[in-house]
Amino acid sequence: MSLALAPIDARVDLEANLPCRKFDPDLWFSDSPAQLELAKSLCGDCPLRVECLAGAAERAEPWGVWGGEIFERGAVVPRKRPRGRPRKEDVARDAALKVEAEARLAASGLAQPRESVRLAA
C-alpha cells in the first residue's frame, strides 16, 4: 500500500492547525529562498508531515515545500538557490545540506533506492 494513500489518523482534524491551511498557500511555492525556508519551518510540527513528504516523493512533485522539504524538478533539494552562479562557500554548504537532507529522509523511513527519490545537488 502506498504511503500517500494511507488512511489519515482519525484523531487528526484536517481543519485544525495545519500550517498549509492557516497560511497563504503561495508561501509553499515561492521563488524566494527565505520564504521557502519559512515554509519548511512551519511544517516542523505538522501532524501530517510524514504523509505529505511520502506523497510528494512518490509523485515526484515538480516544485514547492512538501512535508518540510523543498522539491525542485521532482527531487528533494537542501535549499533553494538564488539565481546566478553560486559562490564557492555556497557549493560546500550545499554538499553538507544534501547529506543532512538524505539523513532526514532516512530517519523518516522514506529512504528509497536512488532511482526512486533523488536528491538534486
Short mmCIF file of C-alpha atoms in Angstrom, two decimals:
data_model
loop_
_atom_site.label_atom_id
_atom_site.label_comp_id
_atom_site.label_asym_id
_atom_site.label_seq_id
_atom_site.Cartn_x
_atom_site.Cartn_y
_atom_site.Cartn_z
CA MET A 1 0.00 0.00 0.00
CA SER A 2 1.21 3.47 -0.87
CA LEU A 3 2.07 5.84 1.99
CA ALA A 4 0.41 8.64 0.03
CA LEU A 5 -2.87 6.75 0.07
CA ALA A 6 -2.64 5.55 3.68
CA PRO A 7 -5.70 6.42 5.77
CA ILE A 8 -5.35 9.55 7.84
CA ASP A 9 -5.43 9.07 11.59
CA ALA A 10 -8.98 9.84 12.74
CA ARG A 11 -7.59 11.96 15.58
CA VAL A 12 -6.20 14.48 13.11
CA ASP A 13 -8.69 17.24 12.46
CA LEU A 14 -8.00 18.44 8.93
CA GLU A 15 -9.37 21.87 9.71
CA ALA A 16 -7.09 22.12 12.75
CA ASN A 17 -3.73 23.79 12.88
CA LEU A 18 -2.21 22.55 9.64
CA PRO A 19 0.18 25.31 8.57
CA CYS A 20 -0.62 24.88 4.88
CA ARG A 21 -4.27 25.59 5.69
CA LYS A 22 -3.61 28.52 8.04
CA PHE A 23 -1.11 30.49 5.94
CA ASP A 24 -1.08 31.72 2.36
CA PRO A 25 -0.57 28.67 0.09
CA ASP A 26 1.74 30.71 -2.16
CA LEU A 27 4.33 30.60 0.66
CA TRP A 28 4.94 26.88 -0.08
CA PHE A 29 5.56 27.61 -3.79
CA SER A 30 7.53 30.86 -3.53
CA ASP A 31 10.55 31.78 -5.66
CA SER A 32 12.20 33.36 -2.63
CA PRO A 33 14.64 31.09 -0.75
CA ALA A 34 13.82 32.90 2.51
CA GLN A 35 10.08 32.26 2.12
CA LEU A 36 10.68 28.59 1.33
CA GLU A 37 12.80 28.26 4.48
CA LEU A 38 9.93 29.81 6.45
CA ALA A 39 7.50 27.30 4.92
CA LYS A 40 9.87 24.43 5.83
CA SER A 41 10.00 25.64 9.43
CA LEU A 42 6.20 25.86 9.62
CA CYS A 43 5.94 22.21 8.55
CA GLY A 44 8.03 21.08 11.51
CA ASP A 45 5.18 20.34 13.94
CA CYS A 46 2.55 19.32 11.37
CA PRO A 47 0.85 16.01 12.24
CA LEU A 48 0.70 15.08 8.53
CA ARG A 49 4.34 15.91 7.75
CA VAL A 50 5.47 12.33 7.05
CA GLU A 51 2.44 11.51 4.88
CA CYS A 52 2.85 14.77 2.97
CA LEU A 53 6.55 14.11 2.32
CA ALA A 54 5.91 10.50 1.30
CA GLY A 55 3.18 11.51 -1.13
CA ALA A 56 5.32 14.23 -2.69
CA ALA A 57 8.27 11.87 -3.09
CA GLU A 58 6.02 9.26 -4.69
CA ARG A 59 4.55 11.80 -7.12
CA ALA A 60 7.97 13.43 -7.75
CA GLU A 61 6.42 16.85 -7.13
CA PRO A 62 7.94 19.35 -9.55
CA TRP A 63 8.34 22.18 -7.01
CA GLY A 64 7.31 23.53 -3.63
CA VAL A 65 7.67 22.64 0.04
CA TRP A 66 6.14 19.27 0.94
CA GLY A 67 6.50 17.67 4.35
CA GLY A 68 9.15 20.15 5.40
CA GLU A 69 11.41 19.53 2.38
CA ILE A 70 11.94 21.60 -0.77
CA PHE A 71 11.23 19.86 -4.06
CA GLU A 72 12.65 21.16 -7.31
CA ARG A 73 12.19 19.32 -10.62
CA GLY A 74 10.93 16.25 -8.75
CA ALA A 75 13.91 15.99 -6.39
CA VAL A 76 14.47 16.99 -2.77
CA VAL A 77 16.92 19.87 -2.55
CA PRO A 78 18.56 21.06 0.68
CA ARG A 79 17.79 24.69 -0.06
CA LYS A 80 16.61 26.85 -2.94
CA ARG A 81 19.46 28.69 -4.59
CA PRO A 82 19.01 32.25 -5.77
CA ARG A 83 19.54 32.94 -9.46
CA GLY A 84 23.07 33.25 -10.79
CA ARG A 85 26.32 31.40 -10.26
CA PRO A 86 26.75 30.10 -6.69
CA ARG A 87 29.69 31.18 -4.56
CA LYS A 88 32.26 28.52 -3.64
CA GLU A 89 31.22 28.53 0.03
CA ASP A 90 27.58 28.02 -1.04
CA VAL A 91 28.57 24.93 -3.04
CA ALA A 92 30.37 23.48 0.02
CA ARG A 93 27.39 24.27 2.27
CA ASP A 94 25.02 22.67 -0.26
CA ALA A 95 27.04 19.45 -0.16
CA ALA A 96 26.70 19.33 3.64
CA LEU A 97 22.98 20.14 3.44
CA LYS A 98 22.48 17.37 0.86
CA VAL A 99 23.87 14.84 3.34
CA GLU A 100 21.58 16.27 6.02
CA ALA A 101 18.52 16.04 3.73
CA GLU A 102 19.37 12.40 2.93
CA ALA A 103 19.63 11.67 6.66
CA ARG A 104 16.22 13.28 7.31
CA LEU A 105 14.65 11.17 4.55
CA ALA A 106 16.24 8.03 6.01
CA ALA A 107 15.07 8.95 9.53
CA SER A 108 11.54 9.42 8.21
CA GLY A 109 11.65 5.92 6.75
CA LEU A 110 11.43 7.34 3.24
CA ALA A 111 14.92 6.40 2.09
CA GLN A 112 14.41 4.51 -1.14
CA PRO A 113 16.76 3.37 -3.87
CA ARG A 114 18.37 6.37 -5.58
CA GLU A 115 16.27 5.79 -8.69
CA SER A 116 13.06 6.47 -6.72
CA VAL A 117 13.93 9.51 -4.62
CA ARG A 118 16.77 11.55 -5.98
CA LEU A 119 18.36 14.47 -4.26
CA ALA A 120 19.47 17.25 -6.53
CA ALA A 121 22.85 18.87 -5.94
#
